[in-house]
Amino acid sequence: MHERAGQPALPEDLINVEEVRQAYYDLVPDPAVPAQRVVFGTSGHRGSSLDTAFNEAHIVATTAAIVEYRASQGTDGVLYLGRDTHALSLPAWRSAVEVLVGAGVKVAIDSRDSYTPTPAVSHSILVANGAGTPEGVRTSGPGLADGIVVTPSHNPPRDGGFKYNPPTGGPAGSDATGWIANRANELLVDGAWRNVPRVPIDEALKSELVIRHDYRELYVADLANVVDMEAIRKAGVRIGADPLGGASVEYWAEIGERYGLNLTVVNPKVDPAWSFMTLDWDGKIRMDCSSPNAMASLREKMTPDAEGRTPYDVATGNDADSDRHGIVTPDGGLMNPNHFLAVAIEYLFTHRPGWPADAAVGKTLVSSSLIDRVAAAIGRTLIEVPVGFKHFVPGLLDGSIGFGGEESAGASFLRKDGTVWTTDKDGIILALLASEIIAVTGKSPSQLHEEQVERFGASAYARIDAAASKEEKAKLAALAAEDVTATELAGQEITARLVDAPGNGAAIGGLKVTTKDAWFAARPSGTEDVYKIYAESFKGADHLAQVQEEAKQVVSAALGG
């Protein structure tokens, strides 16, 4: 833990915004250097211009690759293009517009020339493809829309990010991202990206191919179909919404005004250096609304005074592209993401009569087993998938999954009528759901979590890192279940050894081992020479520590070490 974690950023912590933006144009990647190639992770290509990992060449090449990919798939409708508030997002957005117009692609940009949350892009794609109509979403045929979001999510200010959402509205699958990355890297070789047709931005913005689209109006006007806004208004729930300087900054005030909510935008500032943030655990500025350190300012605002009063009944945070949520209550402080997911799931599946009776609960396999116990108690099927929100897209699209959530505070759920809302994470509706829960139940989400603990037990959950070479990481990602020879874990019989997710059969890219009261999952890091161990125990912190220690031994033995 950094000595200044949770404390306000100082001038020396801030990026030089102009330096970061100038490097975007000045530095040219060498595709022979692995760190300078296009690499799509679970949420697109990310990197910093200062490291020659997110530069004009990357974005021109990647956009050109997306143009080719969408053509190969027969996608010929409007491409919805959004961006967040990171310093590199505007330059990358401009590059993308130049390439898209140069390729003859119709592109929808924000009509206010402003920021667009990831969920608003997903929502616009799906509405364009039929969401909210009796016919439902089309996934084939002419005129299908897709999208690009320019965002590195909660990453530090020096970073940029670029992700593609196909006509299904959510994160692209690995077949698409692998093809796009490979083609983009081909275009980086010998400067081939410089030959990609482009229309200069000033000229491109005047083109008839560019459509001014009001993302905010479409999204905000539709919110009453997914959240009980009237219940929130009638109850007068006092809401403090902190965009953390991100893309939702102009959405929250509009939401409050349109629906007559008692809502305050806690911090309406936008600053690409994020000078108003508190430092995260490692001393970096990171807009992680699930981090107690990054959320220190909001947590302090919600600390009850001597008479037990707080300015809000609930305070919420979103990251830079608003696909994640953080929930702060007077009685519980910043909620653990797993705890809020479990509360949200139980509430939604007992307060959404319009949802299909067989709609399932979706979770990533590194999310808390508290969710498993809640799903069993409410009689719903649990669908457990690998890390990556793309795995929830098919279920959310056809309504077979009512709620899909990740342990990293990302989730989405169906409209009230049981049809798709977004197929990408939506931090705005999860934040609003906290207020709906208060309005309808008269209890805070943290109080409802305590009630769940009484029924299902308290768990200890943590993630740690363990050292691993590149060879060991590759072997871990390719393990077979029979490679695990251990029969016990922390004094309990091992009940499952998983290398494929039980919910959809997709490869975990690692290993999960379960017992009656505990589990661990091990996955290689994509950026560091470590593997991540997620673990949970319903037998307390000491047992969790034992699980973590023995997990290292189990993995080491499976790797042949």
Coordinates of C-alpha atoms in Angstrom, one line a residue:
M1 CA 0.0 0.0 0.0
H2 CA 1.4 3.4 -1.0
E3 CA 2.0 5.8 1.9
R4 CA -0.3 8.4 0.4
A5 CA -3.1 6.1 -0.8
G6 CA -6.5 7.7 -0.2
Q7 CA -4.9 11.2 0.0
P8 CA -5.5 14.0 -2.5
A9 CA -3.3 14.1 -5.6
L10 CA -0.4 16.6 -5.6
P11 CA 0.9 18.5 -8.6
E12 CA 3.7 16.0 -9.0
D13 CA 1.2 13.2 -9.3
L14 CA -0.4 14.8 -12.4
I15 CA 0.2 14.1 -16.0
N16 CA 1.2 16.8 -18.5
V17 CA -1.9 16.7 -20.6
E18 CA -0.2 18.3 -23.7
E19 CA 2.8 16.0 -23.5
V20 CA 0.5 13.0 -23.5
R21 CA -1.5 14.3 -26.4
Q22 CA 1.6 15.3 -28.4
A23 CA 3.2 11.9 -27.9
Y24 CA 0.0 10.4 -29.5
Y25 CA 1.1 12.0 -32.8
D26 CA 4.9 12.1 -32.4
L27 CA 5.7 8.5 -31.4
V28 CA 5.4 5.8 -33.9
P29 CA 5.2 2.1 -32.7
D30 CA 7.5 -0.6 -33.8
P31 CA 5.4 -3.8 -34.3
A32 CA 8.5 -5.8 -33.7
V33 CA 8.3 -4.8 -30.1
P34 CA 5.5 -6.8 -28.4
A35 CA 4.6 -3.9 -26.0
Q36 CA 4.0 -1.6 -29.0
R37 CA 1.6 -3.9 -30.9
V38 CA -2.2 -3.7 -30.8
V39 CA -3.5 -6.1 -28.1
F40 CA -7.2 -6.5 -27.4
G41 CA -7.8 -7.6 -23.8
T42 CA -11.2 -8.2 -22.2
S43 CA -12.0 -4.5 -22.9
G44 CA -10.2 -3.5 -26.1
H45 CA -6.8 -2.1 -26.7
R46 CA -5.3 0.0 -24.0
G47 CA -2.0 1.7 -23.4
S48 CA -0.2 5.1 -23.1
S49 CA 1.1 7.3 -25.8
L50 CA 4.1 7.9 -23.7
D51 CA 5.0 4.2 -23.9
T52 CA 4.3 4.1 -27.7
A53 CA 1.4 1.8 -26.9
F54 CA -1.5 4.1 -27.8
N55 CA -0.7 6.4 -30.7
E56 CA -2.1 7.6 -33.9
A57 CA -0.8 4.6 -35.8
H58 CA -2.5 2.2 -33.5
I59 CA -5.9 3.9 -33.8
V60 CA -5.7 4.4 -37.6
A61 CA -4.7 0.8 -38.1
T62 CA -7.3 -0.5 -35.6
T63 CA -10.2 1.6 -37.1
A64 CA -9.2 0.4 -40.6
A65 CA -9.2 -3.2 -39.3
I66 CA -12.7 -2.7 -37.8
V67 CA -13.9 -1.3 -41.1
E68 CA -12.7 -4.4 -42.9
Y69 CA -14.1 -6.7 -40.2
R70 CA -17.6 -5.2 -40.1
A71 CA -17.7 -5.4 -43.9
S72 CA -16.8 -9.1 -43.8
Q73 CA -19.7 -9.6 -41.4
G74 CA -22.1 -7.8 -43.5
T75 CA -22.5 -5.0 -41.0
D76 CA -23.4 -1.9 -43.0
G77 CA -25.5 0.3 -40.7
V78 CA -24.5 3.3 -38.6
L79 CA -21.4 3.0 -36.4
Y80 CA -22.0 4.6 -33.0
L81 CA -18.8 6.3 -31.8
G82 CA -18.4 7.5 -28.2
R83 CA -15.5 8.7 -26.0
D84 CA -14.8 9.4 -22.4
T85 CA -12.9 12.2 -20.7
H86 CA -9.3 10.8 -20.8
A87 CA -6.7 13.1 -22.4
L88 CA -6.1 10.6 -25.3
S89 CA -9.8 10.0 -26.0
L90 CA -10.4 13.1 -28.2
P91 CA -7.3 12.6 -30.4
A92 CA -8.2 9.0 -30.9
W93 CA -11.8 9.8 -31.6
R94 CA -10.7 12.3 -34.3
S95 CA -8.5 9.7 -35.9
A96 CA -11.4 7.2 -35.9
V97 CA -13.8 9.7 -37.5
E98 CA -11.2 10.5 -40.2
V99 CA -10.8 6.8 -41.1
L100 CA -14.5 5.9 -40.9
V101 CA -15.5 8.8 -43.2
G102 CA -12.6 7.9 -45.5
A103 CA -14.0 4.4 -45.7
G104 CA -17.6 5.6 -46.4
V105 CA -19.0 4.4 -43.1
K106 CA -21.9 6.3 -41.6
V107 CA -20.9 7.3 -38.1
A108 CA -23.0 8.7 -35.3
I109 CA -21.3 11.2 -33.0
D110 CA -22.6 13.0 -29.9
S111 CA -24.8 15.9 -31.0
R112 CA -23.4 18.0 -28.1
D113 CA -19.8 17.3 -29.1
S114 CA -19.4 15.8 -25.6
Y115 CA -18.7 12.7 -23.7
T116 CA -20.6 9.4 -24.1
P117 CA -20.8 6.7 -21.4
T118 CA -20.2 3.1 -22.6
P119 CA -23.7 2.1 -21.6
A120 CA -25.2 4.9 -23.7
V121 CA -23.3 3.6 -26.8
S122 CA -24.5 0.0 -26.2
H123 CA -28.0 1.3 -25.6
S124 CA -28.0 3.3 -28.9
I125 CA -26.7 0.3 -30.9
L126 CA -29.4 -2.0 -29.5
V127 CA -32.2 0.6 -30.0
A128 CA -31.0 1.1 -33.6
N129 CA -31.2 -2.7 -34.0
G130 CA -34.7 -3.0 -32.6
A131 CA -34.4 -3.0 -28.8
G132 CA -37.6 -1.8 -27.1
T133 CA -39.8 -2.8 -30.0
P134 CA -42.2 -5.7 -30.3
E135 CA -40.0 -7.4 -32.8
G136 CA -36.9 -7.2 -30.6
V137 CA -33.3 -6.9 -31.5
R138 CA -32.2 -8.0 -35.0
T139 CA -28.8 -9.7 -35.2
S140 CA -28.8 -10.4 -38.9
G141 CA -29.8 -8.7 -42.2
P142 CA -28.9 -5.3 -43.7
G143 CA -28.6 -2.1 -41.9
L144 CA -27.2 -3.4 -38.6
A145 CA -25.5 -0.9 -36.3
D146 CA -22.4 -1.4 -34.3
G147 CA -20.1 0.9 -32.3
I148 CA -16.7 1.9 -31.0
V149 CA -16.0 3.4 -27.5
V150 CA -12.8 5.3 -27.0
T151 CA -12.0 4.7 -23.3
P152 CA -9.5 2.9 -21.1
S153 CA -12.2 2.7 -18.4
H154 CA -10.9 3.4 -14.9
N155 CA -7.2 3.3 -16.0
P156 CA -4.9 6.2 -15.0
P157 CA -5.0 9.5 -16.9
R158 CA -2.0 8.8 -19.1
D159 CA -3.7 5.8 -20.7
G160 CA -6.0 5.5 -23.7
G161 CA -8.4 2.8 -24.8
F162 CA -10.3 1.7 -27.9
K163 CA -13.0 -1.0 -28.0
Y164 CA -15.4 -2.4 -30.5
N165 CA -19.0 -3.4 -29.9
P166 CA -20.6 -5.5 -32.7
P167 CA -24.4 -5.4 -33.5
T168 CA -25.1 -7.3 -30.3
G169 CA -24.2 -4.1 -28.5
G170 CA -21.7 -5.5 -26.0
P171 CA -18.0 -6.3 -26.0
A172 CA -16.8 -8.1 -29.1
G173 CA -15.9 -11.8 -28.7
S174 CA -12.3 -13.1 -29.0
D175 CA -12.9 -14.2 -32.7
A176 CA -13.6 -10.6 -33.6
T177 CA -11.0 -9.0 -31.4
G178 CA -8.3 -11.5 -32.5
W179 CA -9.0 -10.8 -36.1
I180 CA -9.1 -7.0 -35.7
A181 CA -5.8 -7.0 -33.6
N182 CA -4.0 -9.2 -36.2
R183 CA -5.1 -7.0 -39.1
A184 CA -4.2 -3.8 -37.2
N185 CA -0.7 -5.1 -36.5
E186 CA -0.3 -6.0 -40.2
L187 CA -1.0 -2.4 -41.0
L188 CA 1.6 -1.2 -38.5
V189 CA 4.4 -3.1 -40.4
D190 CA 6.5 -0.8 -42.7
G191 CA 4.1 2.1 -42.0
A192 CA 1.2 0.6 -44.1
W193 CA -1.2 2.5 -41.8
R194 CA -0.1 5.7 -43.4
N195 CA -1.8 4.6 -46.6
V196 CA -5.2 4.1 -45.0
P197 CA -7.7 6.6 -46.6
R198 CA -8.6 9.4 -44.3
V199 CA -10.6 12.6 -44.5
P200 CA -9.2 15.5 -42.4
I201 CA -11.3 16.0 -39.3
D202 CA -12.7 19.4 -40.1
E203 CA -13.8 18.2 -43.5
A204 CA -15.0 14.8 -42.1
L205 CA -17.3 16.5 -39.6
K206 CA -19.1 18.3 -42.4
S207 CA -19.6 15.1 -44.3
E208 CA -23.1 13.7 -44.9
L209 CA -21.8 10.5 -43.5
V210 CA -21.5 12.0 -40.0
I211 CA -24.8 11.9 -38.0
R212 CA -25.3 14.1 -34.9
H213 CA -27.0 11.8 -32.5
D214 CA -28.3 12.7 -29.0
Y215 CA -27.0 9.7 -27.0
R216 CA -28.0 11.4 -23.7
E217 CA -31.6 12.1 -24.7
L218 CA -32.2 8.6 -26.0
Y219 CA -30.7 7.0 -22.9
V220 CA -32.1 9.2 -20.2
A221 CA -35.6 9.2 -21.6
D222 CA -35.6 5.4 -21.6
L223 CA -34.4 4.9 -18.0
A224 CA -37.9 4.6 -16.6
N225 CA -38.2 1.3 -18.6
V226 CA -35.4 -0.3 -16.6
V227 CA -35.4 1.4 -13.2
D228 CA -38.4 2.5 -11.1
M229 CA -37.7 6.2 -11.3
E230 CA -41.1 7.2 -10.0
A231 CA -40.6 5.2 -6.8
I232 CA -37.3 7.0 -6.2
R233 CA -39.0 10.4 -6.8
K234 CA -41.9 9.7 -4.5
A235 CA -39.7 8.5 -1.7
G236 CA -37.5 11.6 -2.0
V237 CA -34.3 9.6 -1.8
R238 CA -31.4 12.0 -1.3
I239 CA -28.8 11.0 -3.9
G240 CA -25.2 12.2 -4.3
A241 CA -23.8 11.2 -7.7
D242 CA -20.1 11.5 -8.3
P243 CA -19.1 11.0 -12.0
L244 CA -15.4 11.0 -10.8
G245 CA -14.7 13.3 -13.7
G246 CA -16.0 10.8 -16.2
A247 CA -18.4 10.5 -19.1
S248 CA -21.6 10.5 -17.0
V249 CA -20.9 14.0 -15.8
E250 CA -23.6 15.6 -18.0
Y251 CA -26.0 12.7 -17.6
W252 CA -26.6 12.8 -13.9
A253 CA -27.9 16.4 -13.8
E254 CA -30.2 15.5 -16.7
I255 CA -31.5 12.4 -14.9
G256 CA -32.2 14.4 -11.8
E257 CA -34.0 17.1 -13.6
R258 CA -36.1 14.9 -16.0
Y259 CA -37.3 12.6 -13.3
G260 CA -37.7 15.2 -10.5
L261 CA -35.2 13.5 -8.2
N262 CA -33.5 14.9 -5.1
L263 CA -30.1 14.4 -6.8
T264 CA -26.9 16.4 -6.4
V265 CA -24.0 16.0 -8.8
V266 CA -21.3 15.9 -6.1
N267 CA -18.4 16.9 -8.4
P268 CA -19.2 18.2 -11.9
K269 CA -15.6 18.9 -12.7
V270 CA -13.9 17.4 -15.8
D271 CA -10.1 17.5 -15.8
P272 CA -8.0 15.1 -18.0
A273 CA -5.3 15.2 -15.3
W274 CA -7.9 14.3 -12.6
S275 CA -6.3 16.7 -10.2
F276 CA -9.3 16.4 -7.8
M277 CA -8.8 12.6 -7.3
T278 CA -7.4 10.8 -4.3
L279 CA -4.6 8.3 -5.0
D280 CA -5.3 4.6 -5.3
W281 CA -3.7 1.8 -3.4
D282 CA -0.4 2.0 -5.4
G283 CA -0.1 5.8 -5.4
K284 CA -1.6 6.2 -8.9
I285 CA -4.6 8.2 -10.0
R286 CA -7.2 5.7 -11.0
M287 CA -10.9 6.3 -11.4
D288 CA -11.9 3.0 -9.8
C289 CA -15.3 3.5 -8.1
S290 CA -14.9 0.2 -6.3
S291 CA -11.6 1.3 -4.6
P292 CA -11.9 2.7 -1.0
N293 CA -8.8 4.8 -1.8
A294 CA -10.0 6.3 -5.1
M295 CA -13.4 6.9 -3.4
A296 CA -11.9 8.4 -0.3
S297 CA -13.5 11.9 -0.9
L298 CA -17.0 10.5 -1.3
R299 CA -16.6 8.2 1.6
E300 CA -15.6 11.2 3.8
K301 CA -18.6 13.1 2.7
M302 CA -20.8 10.2 3.7
T303 CA -19.3 9.8 7.2
P304 CA -22.1 10.6 9.7
D305 CA -21.6 13.7 11.8
A306 CA -21.9 13.7 15.6
E307 CA -25.7 13.5 15.3
G308 CA -25.6 10.7 12.8
R309 CA -26.5 12.8 9.8
T310 CA -25.2 12.5 6.2
P311 CA -25.9 14.8 3.3
Y312 CA -27.3 11.9 1.2
D313 CA -29.2 8.6 1.7
V314 CA -26.9 7.1 -0.8
A315 CA -23.9 8.3 -2.7
T316 CA -22.7 6.7 -5.9
G317 CA -19.6 6.8 -8.1
N318 CA -18.9 5.8 -11.7
D319 CA -15.6 5.3 -13.5
A320 CA -14.4 7.3 -16.6
D321 CA -16.7 5.6 -19.1
S322 CA -19.5 4.9 -16.5
D323 CA -19.6 1.1 -17.0
R324 CA -18.8 0.5 -13.3
H325 CA -20.5 1.6 -10.1
G326 CA -19.6 2.3 -6.5
I327 CA -22.3 2.4 -3.8
V328 CA -21.7 4.3 -0.5
T329 CA -24.3 4.2 2.3
P330 CA -24.4 6.0 5.7
D331 CA -24.4 2.7 7.6
G332 CA -22.0 0.7 5.5
G333 CA -19.6 3.0 3.8
L334 CA -18.3 1.9 0.4
M335 CA -19.9 -1.5 -0.3
N336 CA -17.9 -4.4 -1.4
P337 CA -18.9 -4.9 -5.1
N338 CA -19.8 -8.6 -4.4
H339 CA -22.1 -7.6 -1.6
F340 CA -24.0 -5.1 -3.7
L341 CA -24.3 -7.6 -6.6
A342 CA -25.8 -10.1 -4.3
V343 CA -28.3 -7.6 -2.9
A344 CA -29.2 -6.3 -6.4
I345 CA -29.8 -9.8 -7.6
E346 CA -32.2 -10.8 -4.8
Y347 CA -34.0 -7.5 -5.1
L348 CA -34.4 -7.5 -8.9
F349 CA -35.6 -11.1 -9.1
T350 CA -38.2 -10.5 -6.5
H351 CA -39.4 -7.1 -7.8
R352 CA -39.5 -7.6 -11.6
P353 CA -42.8 -9.5 -12.3
G354 CA -42.3 -8.8 -16.1
W355 CA -39.1 -10.9 -16.2
P356 CA -39.2 -14.4 -17.6
A357 CA -39.8 -17.0 -14.9
D358 CA -36.8 -18.9 -16.1
A359 CA -34.4 -15.9 -16.4
A360 CA -31.1 -16.9 -14.9
V361 CA -28.5 -15.2 -12.7
G362 CA -25.2 -14.6 -14.4
K363 CA -21.9 -14.1 -12.6
T364 CA -18.2 -14.4 -13.4
L365 CA -16.6 -17.4 -11.8
V366 CA -14.4 -15.1 -9.6
S367 CA -17.4 -13.4 -8.1
S368 CA -18.6 -14.3 -4.5
S369 CA -20.3 -17.6 -3.8
L370 CA -22.8 -15.5 -1.8
I371 CA -24.4 -15.0 -5.2
D372 CA -24.7 -18.8 -5.6
R373 CA -26.5 -19.0 -2.3
V374 CA -28.8 -16.1 -3.1
A375 CA -29.7 -17.6 -6.5
A376 CA -30.5 -21.0 -4.9
A377 CA -32.7 -19.3 -2.3
I378 CA -34.8 -17.4 -4.9
G379 CA -35.0 -20.5 -7.1
R380 CA -33.1 -19.2 -10.1
T381 CA -30.5 -21.0 -12.3
L382 CA -27.0 -19.7 -11.9
I383 CA -24.9 -19.3 -15.0
E384 CA -21.2 -19.0 -14.2
V385 CA -18.9 -17.7 -16.9
P386 CA -15.2 -16.7 -17.4
V387 CA -14.0 -13.2 -16.7
G388 CA -15.2 -10.8 -19.4
F389 CA -18.6 -9.2 -19.8
K390 CA -18.8 -10.5 -23.4
H391 CA -19.9 -13.9 -21.9
F392 CA -23.1 -12.3 -20.7
V393 CA -24.0 -10.8 -24.1
P394 CA -26.1 -13.7 -25.6
G395 CA -28.1 -14.2 -22.4
L396 CA -28.9 -10.5 -21.9
L397 CA -29.8 -10.2 -25.6
D398 CA -32.4 -13.0 -25.6
G399 CA -33.6 -12.5 -22.0
S400 CA -32.4 -15.8 -20.7
I401 CA -30.1 -14.0 -18.2
G402 CA -31.9 -11.4 -16.1
F403 CA -28.8 -10.0 -14.5
G404 CA -25.1 -10.3 -15.4
G405 CA -22.4 -9.1 -13.0
E406 CA -18.7 -9.1 -12.4
E407 CA -16.8 -8.9 -9.1
S408 CA -15.1 -5.7 -10.4
A409 CA -18.4 -3.7 -10.0
G410 CA -19.7 -4.1 -13.5
A411 CA -23.2 -5.3 -14.3
S412 CA -26.3 -4.8 -16.4
F413 CA -29.9 -6.2 -16.2
L414 CA -33.0 -6.4 -18.3
R415 CA -35.7 -3.8 -18.8
K416 CA -38.8 -4.2 -16.6
D417 CA -40.6 -6.1 -19.4
G418 CA -37.8 -8.7 -19.5
T419 CA -36.1 -7.5 -22.7
V420 CA -32.6 -6.3 -23.3
W421 CA -31.4 -2.9 -21.9
T422 CA -27.7 -2.9 -22.6
T423 CA -25.3 -5.8 -23.3
D424 CA -22.4 -3.8 -21.9
K425 CA -21.9 -2.9 -18.3
D426 CA -24.0 0.0 -17.0
G427 CA -22.8 1.8 -13.9
I428 CA -25.6 4.3 -14.2
I429 CA -28.5 1.9 -13.8
L430 CA -26.7 0.0 -11.0
A431 CA -26.2 3.3 -9.1
L432 CA -29.9 4.2 -9.7
L433 CA -30.9 0.7 -8.5
A434 CA -29.4 1.4 -5.1
S435 CA -31.9 4.3 -4.8
E436 CA -34.8 2.2 -6.0
I437 CA -33.9 -0.4 -3.4
I438 CA -34.0 2.3 -0.7
A439 CA -37.3 3.7 -2.0
V440 CA -39.1 0.4 -2.2
T441 CA -37.7 -1.5 0.8
G442 CA -37.0 1.4 3.2
K443 CA -33.6 -0.2 3.8
S444 CA -30.1 0.6 2.5
P445 CA -28.4 -2.0 0.3
S446 CA -25.8 -2.4 3.1
Q447 CA -28.6 -3.2 5.6
L448 CA -30.0 -5.8 3.2
H449 CA -26.5 -7.3 2.8
E450 CA -26.4 -7.8 6.6
E451 CA -29.7 -9.6 6.4
Q452 CA -28.2 -11.8 3.7
V453 CA -25.2 -12.6 5.9
E454 CA -27.6 -13.7 8.7
R455 CA -29.3 -16.1 6.2
F456 CA -26.4 -17.3 4.1
G457 CA -23.3 -16.7 6.2
A458 CA -20.4 -14.2 6.1
S459 CA -17.6 -14.7 3.7
A460 CA -14.0 -13.5 3.5
Y461 CA -12.9 -12.7 0.0
A462 CA -9.6 -11.4 -1.4
R463 CA -7.4 -11.3 -4.5
I464 CA -3.6 -11.7 -4.2
D465 CA -0.8 -12.0 -6.8
A466 CA 1.8 -14.7 -7.0
A467 CA 5.0 -14.6 -9.1
A468 CA 5.0 -16.6 -12.3
S469 CA 7.3 -16.7 -15.4
K470 CA 5.8 -16.2 -18.9
E471 CA 6.2 -20.0 -19.4
E472 CA 4.3 -20.7 -16.2
K473 CA 1.6 -18.3 -17.1
A474 CA 1.1 -19.9 -20.5
K475 CA 0.9 -23.3 -18.9
L476 CA -1.6 -22.1 -16.3
A477 CA -3.8 -20.8 -19.1
A478 CA -3.8 -24.2 -20.8
L479 CA -4.2 -26.5 -17.7
A480 CA -6.5 -29.5 -17.8
A481 CA -8.6 -30.5 -14.9
E482 CA -6.6 -33.8 -14.5
D483 CA -3.5 -31.7 -13.9
V484 CA -4.8 -31.0 -10.4
T485 CA -4.0 -34.0 -8.3
A486 CA -4.8 -32.5 -4.9
T487 CA -7.8 -34.0 -3.1
E488 CA -8.1 -31.5 -0.2
L489 CA -8.0 -27.7 0.1
A490 CA -7.6 -26.1 3.6
G491 CA -9.0 -29.1 5.4
Q492 CA -12.0 -29.7 3.1
E493 CA -12.5 -32.2 0.3
I494 CA -12.2 -30.7 -3.2
T495 CA -15.6 -30.9 -4.9
A496 CA -14.7 -29.5 -8.3
R497 CA -11.7 -28.8 -10.5
L498 CA -12.7 -26.4 -13.3
V499 CA -10.8 -25.2 -16.4
D500 CA -14.0 -24.5 -18.3
A501 CA -16.8 -22.3 -17.0
P502 CA -19.9 -24.4 -16.0
G503 CA -22.2 -21.7 -17.4
N504 CA -21.2 -21.7 -21.0
G505 CA -18.3 -24.2 -21.4
A506 CA -15.9 -21.4 -22.3
A507 CA -12.2 -21.8 -21.2
I508 CA -11.4 -20.1 -18.0
G509 CA -7.9 -19.4 -19.1
G510 CA -6.8 -20.8 -15.7
L511 CA -8.1 -22.9 -12.9
K512 CA -10.9 -22.9 -10.3
V513 CA -11.0 -25.3 -7.3
T514 CA -14.0 -25.5 -5.0
T515 CA -14.9 -27.1 -1.6
K516 CA -18.0 -27.0 0.5
D517 CA -17.2 -23.7 2.1
A518 CA -14.4 -22.2 0.0
W519 CA -12.9 -21.8 -3.5
F520 CA -10.0 -20.3 -5.3
A521 CA -9.4 -19.3 -8.9
A522 CA -6.0 -18.7 -10.5
R523 CA -5.6 -16.7 -13.7
P524 CA -2.4 -15.4 -15.4
S525 CA -2.0 -11.6 -15.6
G526 CA -2.0 -10.2 -19.1
T527 CA 0.4 -7.4 -18.2
E528 CA 2.7 -8.6 -15.4
D529 CA 4.7 -11.7 -14.6
V530 CA 2.3 -12.8 -11.9
Y531 CA -0.9 -14.9 -11.7
K532 CA -3.9 -13.7 -9.8
I533 CA -5.4 -15.8 -7.0
Y534 CA -9.0 -15.0 -6.2
A535 CA -10.3 -16.8 -3.1
E536 CA -13.2 -16.9 -0.7
S537 CA -14.1 -18.7 2.5
F538 CA -17.3 -18.9 4.5
K539 CA -15.2 -20.0 7.5
G540 CA -13.5 -16.7 8.2
A541 CA -10.3 -14.8 7.5
D542 CA -7.9 -17.4 8.9
H543 CA -9.4 -20.1 6.7
L544 CA -9.2 -17.7 3.7
A545 CA -5.4 -17.2 4.4
Q546 CA -5.0 -21.0 4.5
V547 CA -6.9 -21.4 1.2
Q548 CA -4.7 -18.7 -0.4
E549 CA -1.5 -20.4 0.8
E550 CA -2.6 -23.9 -0.3
A551 CA -3.8 -22.5 -3.6
K552 CA -0.2 -21.6 -4.5
Q553 CA 0.8 -25.1 -3.7
V554 CA -2.0 -26.6 -5.8
V555 CA -1.1 -24.4 -8.7
S556 CA 2.6 -25.1 -8.4
A557 CA 2.0 -28.8 -8.4
A558 CA -0.3 -28.6 -11.4
L559 CA 2.4 -26.7 -13.3
G560 CA 4.8 -29.4 -12.5
G561 CA 6.8 -27.4 -9.9

